[in-house]
Tab-separated table of C-alpha atoms in Angstrom:
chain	number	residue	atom	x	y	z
J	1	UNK	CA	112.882	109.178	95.624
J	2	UNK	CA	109.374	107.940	94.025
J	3	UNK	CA	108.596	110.145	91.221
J	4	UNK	CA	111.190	110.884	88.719
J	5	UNK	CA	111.428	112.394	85.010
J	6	UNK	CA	110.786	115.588	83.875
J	7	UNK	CA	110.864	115.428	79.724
J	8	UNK	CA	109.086	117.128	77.304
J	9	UNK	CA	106.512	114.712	75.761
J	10	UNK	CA	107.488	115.419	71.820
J	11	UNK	CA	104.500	114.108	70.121
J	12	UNK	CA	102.225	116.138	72.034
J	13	UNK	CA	101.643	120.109	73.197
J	14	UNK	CA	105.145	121.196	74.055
J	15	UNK	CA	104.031	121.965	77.651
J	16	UNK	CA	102.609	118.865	78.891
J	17	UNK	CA	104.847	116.660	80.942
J	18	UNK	CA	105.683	112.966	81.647
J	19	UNK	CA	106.763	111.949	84.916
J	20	UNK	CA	107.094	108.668	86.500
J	21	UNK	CA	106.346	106.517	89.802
J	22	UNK	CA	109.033	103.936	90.282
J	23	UNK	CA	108.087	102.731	93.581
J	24	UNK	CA	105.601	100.429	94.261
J	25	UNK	CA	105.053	101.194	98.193
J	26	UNK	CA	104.397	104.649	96.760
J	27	UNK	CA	100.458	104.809	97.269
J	28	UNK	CA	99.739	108.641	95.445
J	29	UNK	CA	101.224	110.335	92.716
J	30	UNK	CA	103.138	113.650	93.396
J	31	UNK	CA	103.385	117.010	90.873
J	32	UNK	CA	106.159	117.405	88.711
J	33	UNK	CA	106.770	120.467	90.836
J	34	UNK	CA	107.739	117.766	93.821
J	35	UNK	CA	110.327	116.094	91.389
J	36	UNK	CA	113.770	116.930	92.596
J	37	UNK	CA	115.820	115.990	88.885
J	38	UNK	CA	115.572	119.503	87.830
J	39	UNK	CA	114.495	121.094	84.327
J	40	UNK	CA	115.357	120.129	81.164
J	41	UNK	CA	118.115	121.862	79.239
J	42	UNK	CA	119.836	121.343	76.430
J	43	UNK	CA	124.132	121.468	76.098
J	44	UNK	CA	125.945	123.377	73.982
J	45	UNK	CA	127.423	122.381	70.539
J	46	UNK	CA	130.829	121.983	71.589
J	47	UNK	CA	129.581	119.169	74.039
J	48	UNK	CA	128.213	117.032	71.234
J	49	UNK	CA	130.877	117.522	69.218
J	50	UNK	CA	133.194	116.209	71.465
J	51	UNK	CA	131.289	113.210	72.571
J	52	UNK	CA	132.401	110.218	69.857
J	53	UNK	CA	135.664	110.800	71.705
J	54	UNK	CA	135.589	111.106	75.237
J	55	UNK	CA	133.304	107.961	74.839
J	56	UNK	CA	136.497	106.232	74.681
J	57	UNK	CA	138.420	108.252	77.185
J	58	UNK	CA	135.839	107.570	79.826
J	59	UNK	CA	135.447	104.104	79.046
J	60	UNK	CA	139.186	103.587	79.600
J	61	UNK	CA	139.531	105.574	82.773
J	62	UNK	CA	136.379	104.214	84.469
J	63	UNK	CA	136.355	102.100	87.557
J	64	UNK	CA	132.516	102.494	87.939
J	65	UNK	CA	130.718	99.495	88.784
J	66	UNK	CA	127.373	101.253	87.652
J	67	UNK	CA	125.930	99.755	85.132
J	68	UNK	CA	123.169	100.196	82.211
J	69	UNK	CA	119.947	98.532	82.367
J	70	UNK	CA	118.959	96.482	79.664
J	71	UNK	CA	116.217	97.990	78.734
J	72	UNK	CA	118.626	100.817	77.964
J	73	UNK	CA	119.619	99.863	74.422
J	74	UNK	CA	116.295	100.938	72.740
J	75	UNK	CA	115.906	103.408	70.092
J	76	UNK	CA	113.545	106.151	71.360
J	77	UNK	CA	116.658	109.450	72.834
J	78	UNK	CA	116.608	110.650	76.622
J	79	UNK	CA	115.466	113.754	77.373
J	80	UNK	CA	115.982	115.006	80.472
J	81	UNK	CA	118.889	116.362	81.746
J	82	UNK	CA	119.683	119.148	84.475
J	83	UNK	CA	121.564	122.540	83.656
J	84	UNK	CA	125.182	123.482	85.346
J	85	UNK	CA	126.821	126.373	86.593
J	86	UNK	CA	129.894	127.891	86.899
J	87	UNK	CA	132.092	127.680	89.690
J	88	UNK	CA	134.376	130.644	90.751
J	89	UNK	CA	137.202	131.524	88.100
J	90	UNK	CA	140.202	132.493	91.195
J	91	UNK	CA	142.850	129.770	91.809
J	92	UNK	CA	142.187	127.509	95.134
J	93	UNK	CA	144.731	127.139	97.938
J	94	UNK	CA	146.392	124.429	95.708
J	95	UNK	CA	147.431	127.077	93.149
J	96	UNK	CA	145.097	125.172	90.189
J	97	UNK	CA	141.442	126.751	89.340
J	98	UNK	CA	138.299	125.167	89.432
J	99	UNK	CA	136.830	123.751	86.476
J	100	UNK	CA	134.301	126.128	85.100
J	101	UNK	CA	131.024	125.902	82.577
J	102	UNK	CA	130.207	122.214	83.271
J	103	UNK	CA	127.784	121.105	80.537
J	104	UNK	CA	125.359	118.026	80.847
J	105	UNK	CA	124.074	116.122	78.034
J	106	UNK	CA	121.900	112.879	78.116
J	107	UNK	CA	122.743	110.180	75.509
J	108	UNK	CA	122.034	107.229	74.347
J	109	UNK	CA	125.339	105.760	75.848
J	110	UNK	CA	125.043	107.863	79.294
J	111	UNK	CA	125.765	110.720	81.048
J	112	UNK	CA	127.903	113.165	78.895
J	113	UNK	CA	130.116	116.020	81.139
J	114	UNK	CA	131.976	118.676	79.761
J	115	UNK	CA	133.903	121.800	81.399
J	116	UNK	CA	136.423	124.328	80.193
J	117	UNK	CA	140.100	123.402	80.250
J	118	UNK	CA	141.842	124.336	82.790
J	119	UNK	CA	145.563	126.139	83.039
J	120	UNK	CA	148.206	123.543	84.251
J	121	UNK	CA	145.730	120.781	84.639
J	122	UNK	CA	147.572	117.185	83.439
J	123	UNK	CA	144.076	115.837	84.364
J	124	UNK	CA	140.317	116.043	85.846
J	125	UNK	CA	138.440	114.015	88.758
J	126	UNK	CA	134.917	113.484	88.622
J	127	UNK	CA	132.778	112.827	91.760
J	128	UNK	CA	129.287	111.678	91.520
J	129	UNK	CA	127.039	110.326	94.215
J	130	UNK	CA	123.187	109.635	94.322
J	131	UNK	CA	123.225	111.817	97.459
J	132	UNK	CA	122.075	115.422	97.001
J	133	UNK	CA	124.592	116.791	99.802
J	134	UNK	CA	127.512	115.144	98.879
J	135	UNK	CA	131.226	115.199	100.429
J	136	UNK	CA	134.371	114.167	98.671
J	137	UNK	CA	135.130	112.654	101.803
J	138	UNK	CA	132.714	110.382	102.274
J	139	UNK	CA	134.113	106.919	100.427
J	140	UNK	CA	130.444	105.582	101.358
J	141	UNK	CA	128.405	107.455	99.299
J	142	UNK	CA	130.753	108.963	96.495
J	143	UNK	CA	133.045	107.514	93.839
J	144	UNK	CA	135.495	109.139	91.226
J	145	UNK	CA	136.612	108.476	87.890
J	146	UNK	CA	139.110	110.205	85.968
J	147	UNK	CA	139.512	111.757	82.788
J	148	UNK	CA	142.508	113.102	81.117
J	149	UNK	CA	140.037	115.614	78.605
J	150	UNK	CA	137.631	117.943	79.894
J	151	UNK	CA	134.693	116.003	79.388
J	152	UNK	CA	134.250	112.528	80.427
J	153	UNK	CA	131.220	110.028	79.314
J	154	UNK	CA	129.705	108.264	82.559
J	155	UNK	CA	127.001	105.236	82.383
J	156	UNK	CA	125.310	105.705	85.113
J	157	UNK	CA	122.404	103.419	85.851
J	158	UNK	CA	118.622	105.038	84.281
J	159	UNK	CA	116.426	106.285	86.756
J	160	UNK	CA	118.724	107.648	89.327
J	161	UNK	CA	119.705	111.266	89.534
J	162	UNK	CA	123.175	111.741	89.624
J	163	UNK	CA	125.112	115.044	91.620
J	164	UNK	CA	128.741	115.517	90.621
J	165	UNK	CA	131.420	117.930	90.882
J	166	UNK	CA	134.777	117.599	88.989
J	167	UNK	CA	138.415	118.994	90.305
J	168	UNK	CA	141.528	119.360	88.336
J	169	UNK	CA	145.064	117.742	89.314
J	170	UNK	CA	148.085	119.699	88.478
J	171	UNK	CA	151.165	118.100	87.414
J	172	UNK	CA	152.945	118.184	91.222
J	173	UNK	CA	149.238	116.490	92.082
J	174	UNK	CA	147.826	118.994	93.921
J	175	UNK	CA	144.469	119.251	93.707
J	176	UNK	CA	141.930	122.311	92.830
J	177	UNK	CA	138.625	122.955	94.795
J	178	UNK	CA	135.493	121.087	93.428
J	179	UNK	CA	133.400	122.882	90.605
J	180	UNK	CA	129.957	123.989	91.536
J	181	UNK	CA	128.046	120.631	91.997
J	182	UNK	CA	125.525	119.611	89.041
J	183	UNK	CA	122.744	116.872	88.808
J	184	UNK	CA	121.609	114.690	85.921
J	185	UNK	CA	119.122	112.082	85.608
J	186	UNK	CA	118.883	109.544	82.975
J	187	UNK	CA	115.296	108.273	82.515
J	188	UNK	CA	114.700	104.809	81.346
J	189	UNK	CA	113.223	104.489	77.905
J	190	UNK	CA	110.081	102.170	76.883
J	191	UNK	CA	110.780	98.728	75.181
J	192	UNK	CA	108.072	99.515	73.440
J	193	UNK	CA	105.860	102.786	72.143
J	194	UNK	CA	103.041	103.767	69.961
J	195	UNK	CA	101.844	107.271	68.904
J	196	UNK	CA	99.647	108.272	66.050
J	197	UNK	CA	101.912	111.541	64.794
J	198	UNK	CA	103.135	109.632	61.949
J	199	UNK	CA	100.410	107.536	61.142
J	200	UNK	CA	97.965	108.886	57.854
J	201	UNK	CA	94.693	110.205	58.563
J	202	UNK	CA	91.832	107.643	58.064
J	203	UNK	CA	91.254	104.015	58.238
J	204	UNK	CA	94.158	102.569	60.714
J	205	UNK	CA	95.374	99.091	58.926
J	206	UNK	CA	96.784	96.293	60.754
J	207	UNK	CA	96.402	92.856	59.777
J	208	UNK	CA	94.600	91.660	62.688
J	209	UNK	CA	92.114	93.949	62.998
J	210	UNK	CA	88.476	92.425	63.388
J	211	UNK	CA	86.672	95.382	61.970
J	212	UNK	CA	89.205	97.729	60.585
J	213	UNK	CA	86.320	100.111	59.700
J	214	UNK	CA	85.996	101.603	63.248
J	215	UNK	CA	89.560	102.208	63.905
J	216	UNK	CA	90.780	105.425	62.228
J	217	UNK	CA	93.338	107.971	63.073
J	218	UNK	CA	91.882	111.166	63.601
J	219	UNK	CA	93.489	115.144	64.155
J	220	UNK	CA	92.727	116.695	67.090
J	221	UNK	CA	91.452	120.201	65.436
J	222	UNK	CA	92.330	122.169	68.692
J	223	UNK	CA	95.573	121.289	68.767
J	224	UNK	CA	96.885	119.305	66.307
J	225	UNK	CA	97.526	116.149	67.480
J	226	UNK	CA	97.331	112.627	65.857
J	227	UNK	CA	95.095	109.774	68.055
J	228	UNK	CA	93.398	106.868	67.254
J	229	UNK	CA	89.502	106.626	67.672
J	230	UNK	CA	87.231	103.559	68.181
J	231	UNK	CA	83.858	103.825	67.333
J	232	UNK	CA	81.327	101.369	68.767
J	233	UNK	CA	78.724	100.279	66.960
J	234	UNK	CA	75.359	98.731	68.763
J	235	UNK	CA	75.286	94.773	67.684
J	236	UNK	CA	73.427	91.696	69.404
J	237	UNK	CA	76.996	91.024	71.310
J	238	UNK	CA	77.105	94.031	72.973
J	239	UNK	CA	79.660	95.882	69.685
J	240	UNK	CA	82.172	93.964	67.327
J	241	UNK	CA	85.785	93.513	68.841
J	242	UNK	CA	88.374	95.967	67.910
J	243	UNK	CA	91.552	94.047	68.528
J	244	UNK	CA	94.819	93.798	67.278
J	245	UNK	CA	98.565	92.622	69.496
J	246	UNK	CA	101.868	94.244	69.091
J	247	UNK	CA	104.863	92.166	70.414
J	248	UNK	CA	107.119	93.430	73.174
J	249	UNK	CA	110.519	91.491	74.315
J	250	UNK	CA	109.508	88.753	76.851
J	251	UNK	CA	109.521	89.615	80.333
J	252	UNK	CA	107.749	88.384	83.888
J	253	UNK	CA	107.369	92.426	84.834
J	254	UNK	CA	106.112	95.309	82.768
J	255	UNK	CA	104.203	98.216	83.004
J	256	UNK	CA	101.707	99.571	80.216
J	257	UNK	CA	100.806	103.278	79.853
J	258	UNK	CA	98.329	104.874	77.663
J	259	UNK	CA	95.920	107.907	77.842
J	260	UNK	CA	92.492	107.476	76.710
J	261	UNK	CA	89.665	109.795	76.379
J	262	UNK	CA	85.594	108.931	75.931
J	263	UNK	CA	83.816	111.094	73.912
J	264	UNK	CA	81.038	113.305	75.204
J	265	UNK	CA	77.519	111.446	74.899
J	266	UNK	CA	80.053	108.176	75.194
J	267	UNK	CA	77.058	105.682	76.997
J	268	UNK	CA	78.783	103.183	79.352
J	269	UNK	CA	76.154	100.980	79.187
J	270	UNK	CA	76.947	97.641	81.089
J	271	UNK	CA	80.599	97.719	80.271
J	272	UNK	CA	83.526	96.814	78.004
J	273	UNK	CA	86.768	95.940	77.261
J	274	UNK	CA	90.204	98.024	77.091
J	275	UNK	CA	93.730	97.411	76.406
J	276	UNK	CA	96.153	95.366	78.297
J	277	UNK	CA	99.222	92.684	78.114
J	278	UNK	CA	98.875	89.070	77.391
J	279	UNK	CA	101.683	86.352	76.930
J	280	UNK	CA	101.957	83.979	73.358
J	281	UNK	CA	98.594	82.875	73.740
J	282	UNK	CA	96.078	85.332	75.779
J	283	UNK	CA	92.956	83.754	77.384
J	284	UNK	CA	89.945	85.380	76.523
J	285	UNK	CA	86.639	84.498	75.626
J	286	UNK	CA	85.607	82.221	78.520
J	287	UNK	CA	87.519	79.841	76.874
J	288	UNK	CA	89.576	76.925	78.991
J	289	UNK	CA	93.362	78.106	79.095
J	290	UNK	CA	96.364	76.491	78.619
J	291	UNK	CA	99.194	76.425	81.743
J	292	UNK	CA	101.081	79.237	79.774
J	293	UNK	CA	97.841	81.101	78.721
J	294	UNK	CA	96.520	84.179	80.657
J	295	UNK	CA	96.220	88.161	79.815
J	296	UNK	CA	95.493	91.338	82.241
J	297	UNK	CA	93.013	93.896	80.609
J	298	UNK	CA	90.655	96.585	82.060
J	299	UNK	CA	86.729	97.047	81.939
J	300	UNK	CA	84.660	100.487	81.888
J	301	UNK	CA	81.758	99.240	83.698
J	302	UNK	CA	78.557	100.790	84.552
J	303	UNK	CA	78.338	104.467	85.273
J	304	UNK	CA	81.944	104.938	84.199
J	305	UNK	CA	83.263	102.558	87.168
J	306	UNK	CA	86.442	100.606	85.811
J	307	UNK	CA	87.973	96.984	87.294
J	308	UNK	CA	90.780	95.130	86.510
J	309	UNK	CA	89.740	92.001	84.290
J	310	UNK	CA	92.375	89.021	84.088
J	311	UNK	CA	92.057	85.631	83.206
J	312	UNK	CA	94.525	83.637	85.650
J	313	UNK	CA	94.528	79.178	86.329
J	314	UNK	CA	91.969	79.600	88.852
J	315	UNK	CA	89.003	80.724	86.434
J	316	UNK	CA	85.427	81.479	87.254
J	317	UNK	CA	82.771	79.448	84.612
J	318	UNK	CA	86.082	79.705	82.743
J	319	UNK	CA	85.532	83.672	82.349
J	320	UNK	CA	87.739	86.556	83.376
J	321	UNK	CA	88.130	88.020	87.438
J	322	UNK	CA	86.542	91.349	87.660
J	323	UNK	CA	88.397	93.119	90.683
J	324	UNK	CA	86.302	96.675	90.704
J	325	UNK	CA	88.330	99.820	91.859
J	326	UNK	CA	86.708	102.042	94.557
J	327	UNK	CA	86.160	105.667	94.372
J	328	UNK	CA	86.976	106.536	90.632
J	329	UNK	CA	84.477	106.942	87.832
J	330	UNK	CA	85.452	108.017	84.578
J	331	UNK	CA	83.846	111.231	82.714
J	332	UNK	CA	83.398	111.983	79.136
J	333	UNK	CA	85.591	114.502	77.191
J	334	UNK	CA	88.417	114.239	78.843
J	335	UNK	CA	91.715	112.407	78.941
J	336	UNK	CA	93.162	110.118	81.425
J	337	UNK	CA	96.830	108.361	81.753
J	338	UNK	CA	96.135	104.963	82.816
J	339	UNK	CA	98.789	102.560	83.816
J	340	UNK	CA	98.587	98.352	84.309
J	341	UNK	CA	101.314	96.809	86.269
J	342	UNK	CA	101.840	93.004	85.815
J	343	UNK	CA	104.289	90.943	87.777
J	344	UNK	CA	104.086	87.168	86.714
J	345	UNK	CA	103.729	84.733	89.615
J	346	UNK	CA	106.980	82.051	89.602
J	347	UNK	CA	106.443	78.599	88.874
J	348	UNK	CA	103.553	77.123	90.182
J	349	UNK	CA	103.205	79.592	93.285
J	350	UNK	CA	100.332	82.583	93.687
J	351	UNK	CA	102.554	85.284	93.952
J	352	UNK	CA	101.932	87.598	91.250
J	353	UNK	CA	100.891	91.058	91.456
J	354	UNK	CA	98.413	93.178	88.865
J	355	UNK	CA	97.492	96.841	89.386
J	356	UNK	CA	95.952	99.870	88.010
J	357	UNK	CA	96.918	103.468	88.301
J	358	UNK	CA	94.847	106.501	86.901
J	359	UNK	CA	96.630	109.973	86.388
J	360	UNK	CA	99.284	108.012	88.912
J	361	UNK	CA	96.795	107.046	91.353
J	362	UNK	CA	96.520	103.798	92.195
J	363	UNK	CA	92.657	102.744	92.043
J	364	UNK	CA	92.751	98.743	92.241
J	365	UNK	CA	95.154	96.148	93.158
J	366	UNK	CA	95.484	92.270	93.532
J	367	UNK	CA	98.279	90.515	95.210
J	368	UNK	CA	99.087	86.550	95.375
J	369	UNK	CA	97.932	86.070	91.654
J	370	UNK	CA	98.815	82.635	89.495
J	371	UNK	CA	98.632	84.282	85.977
J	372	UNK	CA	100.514	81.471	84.672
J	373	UNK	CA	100.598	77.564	85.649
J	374	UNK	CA	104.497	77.089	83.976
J	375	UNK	CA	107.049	79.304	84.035
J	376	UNK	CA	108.404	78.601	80.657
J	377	UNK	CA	108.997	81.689	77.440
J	378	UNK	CA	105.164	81.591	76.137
J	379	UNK	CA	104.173	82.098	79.507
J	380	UNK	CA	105.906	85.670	80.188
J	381	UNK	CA	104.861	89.055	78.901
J	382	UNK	CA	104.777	89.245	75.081
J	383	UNK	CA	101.933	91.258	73.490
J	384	UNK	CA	100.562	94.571	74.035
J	385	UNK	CA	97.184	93.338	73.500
J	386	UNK	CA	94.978	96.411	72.206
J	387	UNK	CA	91.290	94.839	72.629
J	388	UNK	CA	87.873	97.070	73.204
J	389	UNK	CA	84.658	96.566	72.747
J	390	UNK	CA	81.086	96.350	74.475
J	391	UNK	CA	80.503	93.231	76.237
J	392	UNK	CA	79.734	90.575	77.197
J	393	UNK	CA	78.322	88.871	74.302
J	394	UNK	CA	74.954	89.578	74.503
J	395	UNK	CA	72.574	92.269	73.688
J	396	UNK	CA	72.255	93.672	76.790
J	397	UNK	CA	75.641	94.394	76.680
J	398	UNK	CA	75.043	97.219	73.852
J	399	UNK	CA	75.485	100.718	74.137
J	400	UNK	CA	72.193	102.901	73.475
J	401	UNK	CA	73.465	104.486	70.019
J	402	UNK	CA	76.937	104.345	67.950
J	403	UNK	CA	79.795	106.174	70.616
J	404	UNK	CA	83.216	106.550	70.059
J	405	UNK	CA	86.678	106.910	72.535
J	406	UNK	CA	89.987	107.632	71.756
J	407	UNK	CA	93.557	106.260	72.374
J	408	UNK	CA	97.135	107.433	72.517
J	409	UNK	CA	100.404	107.486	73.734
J	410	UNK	CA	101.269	103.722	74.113
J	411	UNK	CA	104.224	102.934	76.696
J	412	UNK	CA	105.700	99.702	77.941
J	413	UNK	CA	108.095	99.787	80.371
J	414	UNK	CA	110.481	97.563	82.304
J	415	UNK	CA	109.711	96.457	86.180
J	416	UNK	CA	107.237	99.214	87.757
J	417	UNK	CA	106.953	102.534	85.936
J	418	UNK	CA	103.643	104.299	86.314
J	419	UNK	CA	103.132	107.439	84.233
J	420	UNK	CA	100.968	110.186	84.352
J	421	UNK	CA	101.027	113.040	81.735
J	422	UNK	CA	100.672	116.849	83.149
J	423	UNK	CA	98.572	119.547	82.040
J	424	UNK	CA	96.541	117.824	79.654
């Protein structure tokens, strides 16, 4: 399965939609509609209640070898989960009912199940398998655990969906037809995110800003939503540089997501700078690099065109590659989701692999890549490295009169996670 997620995107209009590419072969992004992890619903009381202790009764019954994902620890909640139904309330052949009302909740921890007791039942079996059609026979493709309560806390890995029924065992161990079958799917969450929601209105302050003047946080009037806007103004280097760096945990693979938006009137001039990731020490400026020194940004170019820009060991007049994508021009007034996959090359070797996806589209690619000339920790992935601007550094660089775009909805992600947000 290549596109997975359905969640509610809090921060913004309660009907837009995340979803997610997670394979890299993958060449186009598919609707939500094609996602087969179901809606979102939310459990009832009773299952959240409960959940502090069959945390412990799961954990001690569990034989799963599925594990968590590190990136699984971080503090933004899950939010997807699938709905259950109710299986039939008349005893099987066995002489023991069903288990009825299963309840799915997605926490931090896992998977959360719950079900009505059952008459006579000493204990419960739960069956899960990443197959849609699955068979309790088949020891291949499903696996139990058991639980002694009727609810049971599974930790299944993130972005898989998960189908499961659960059976209840009478004290002679006879054993009760499966419960309707359910799904779940646990989405991974960013290492790292930025939104503007809880930001003030005005000037937006951070310490390395190089002109904190023309970065403000601004209210969308129409529908009342916090972003950050970048104004541009005309200057013999093309405009100043609006940069600043947030850290991220070191990795050699991430994926960076953010929407972006130029104004109407916005003049494209020759081109400019946007956001991207960088490791301790970005290259930038033309400027010889270091073996552990390198960063991955974009350009707008001319006419609304947009490349990859990167600064690898193999430099040109010691400036940036421009790799231009084909076929996609950006417009004013309007939003778009762009993602930036980077995969560090290992020591020494050109194997790395950069790429650019717009609204989950993938517009520009480069394969066989030596970011890095050392594989050592300020080599890797570090920084989300917000940096735009005009330019060059020259005058023809500069746009025609003072323009202005606008950012939002920062996402870093483990590995290769491409996002594109729905009914902007």
């Amino acid at each position: 399965m290549a596109i997975i997620c359905v969640s509610a995107c809090s921060s913004k209009n309660s009907s837009r939609e995340k979803i997610y590419l997670t394979n890299p072969q993958q060449g186009e992004y598919l609707s939500s509609s094609s996602s087969s992890s179901g809606a979102a619903s939310s459990s009832s009381s009773s299952s959240s209640s409960s959940s502090s202790s069959s945390n412990s009764s799961a954990s001690s019954s569990s034989g799963s070898s599925d594990g968590i994902p590190q990136n699984s620890s971080s503090s933004s909640s899950s939010s997807s989960s699938s709905s259950s139904s109710s299986s039939s309330s008349s005893s099987s052949s066995s002489g023991i009912a069903a288990p009825e009302n299963v309840q799915v909740e997605i926490l931090d921890e896992g998977i959360f199940y719950s079900w009505s007791p059952v008459d006579d039942a000493i204990e419960y079996a739960f069956y899960y398998s990443t197959e849609p059609d699955m068979t309790l026979s088949d020891v291949s493709s499903v696996q139990s655990l058991r639980s002694q309560n009727a609810s049971i806390l599974f930790d299944g890995d993130e972005d898989k969906v998960y189908y499961s029924v659960i059976t209840a065992i009478a004290r002679d161990g006879l054993e009760s037809e499966p419960s309707n079958q359910v799904q779940a799917f646990r989405r991974a969450k960013p290492v790292f995110s930025l939104d503007f929601e809880d930001e003030p209105l005005g000037q937006y302050k951070l310490l390395s800003h190089k002109d904190t003047e023309s970065l403000e946080v601004r209210q969308d009037a129409a529908t009342n939503t916090r972003y950050l806007s970048a104004t541009y103004v005309p200057s013999e280097i093309g405009s100043p540089r609006l940069v600043f760096s947030r850290k991220i945990p070191p990795s050699d693979e991430y994926t960076l997501s953010y929407q972006l938006l130029f104004e109407d009137g916005f003049d494209f001039a020759k081109g400019g700078k946007l956001p991207g990731l960088a490791p301790h020490f970005p290259s930038a400026g033309c400027e010889m690099r270091d073996p552990a020194s390198w960063s991955v940004r974009l350009m707008w170019m001319q006419n609304g065109r947009v490349s990859l820009y990167y600064y690898d060991q193999q430099p040109v007049d010691n400036c940036g590659t421009t790799v231009v994508g084909q076929n996609f021009w950006f417009t004013t007034g309007r939003w778009y989701d762009l993602s930036i996959y980077v995969k560090l090359n290992t020591d020494g070797q050109e194997n790395g692999e950069i790429a650019l996806y717009v609204d989950g589209a993938k517009i520009v690619s480069r394969n066989n890549v030596q970011l890095r000339g050392i594989d050592n920790d300020d080599s890797k992935i570090q920084q989300l490295l917000f940096s735009t601007f005009f330019g060059g550094s020259s005058p023809e660089w500069s746009p025609s009169a003072i323009v202005s775009s606008r950012f939002d909805q920062f996402e870093v992600h483990q590995g290769f996670r491409v996002r594109a947000l729905m009914d902007r």
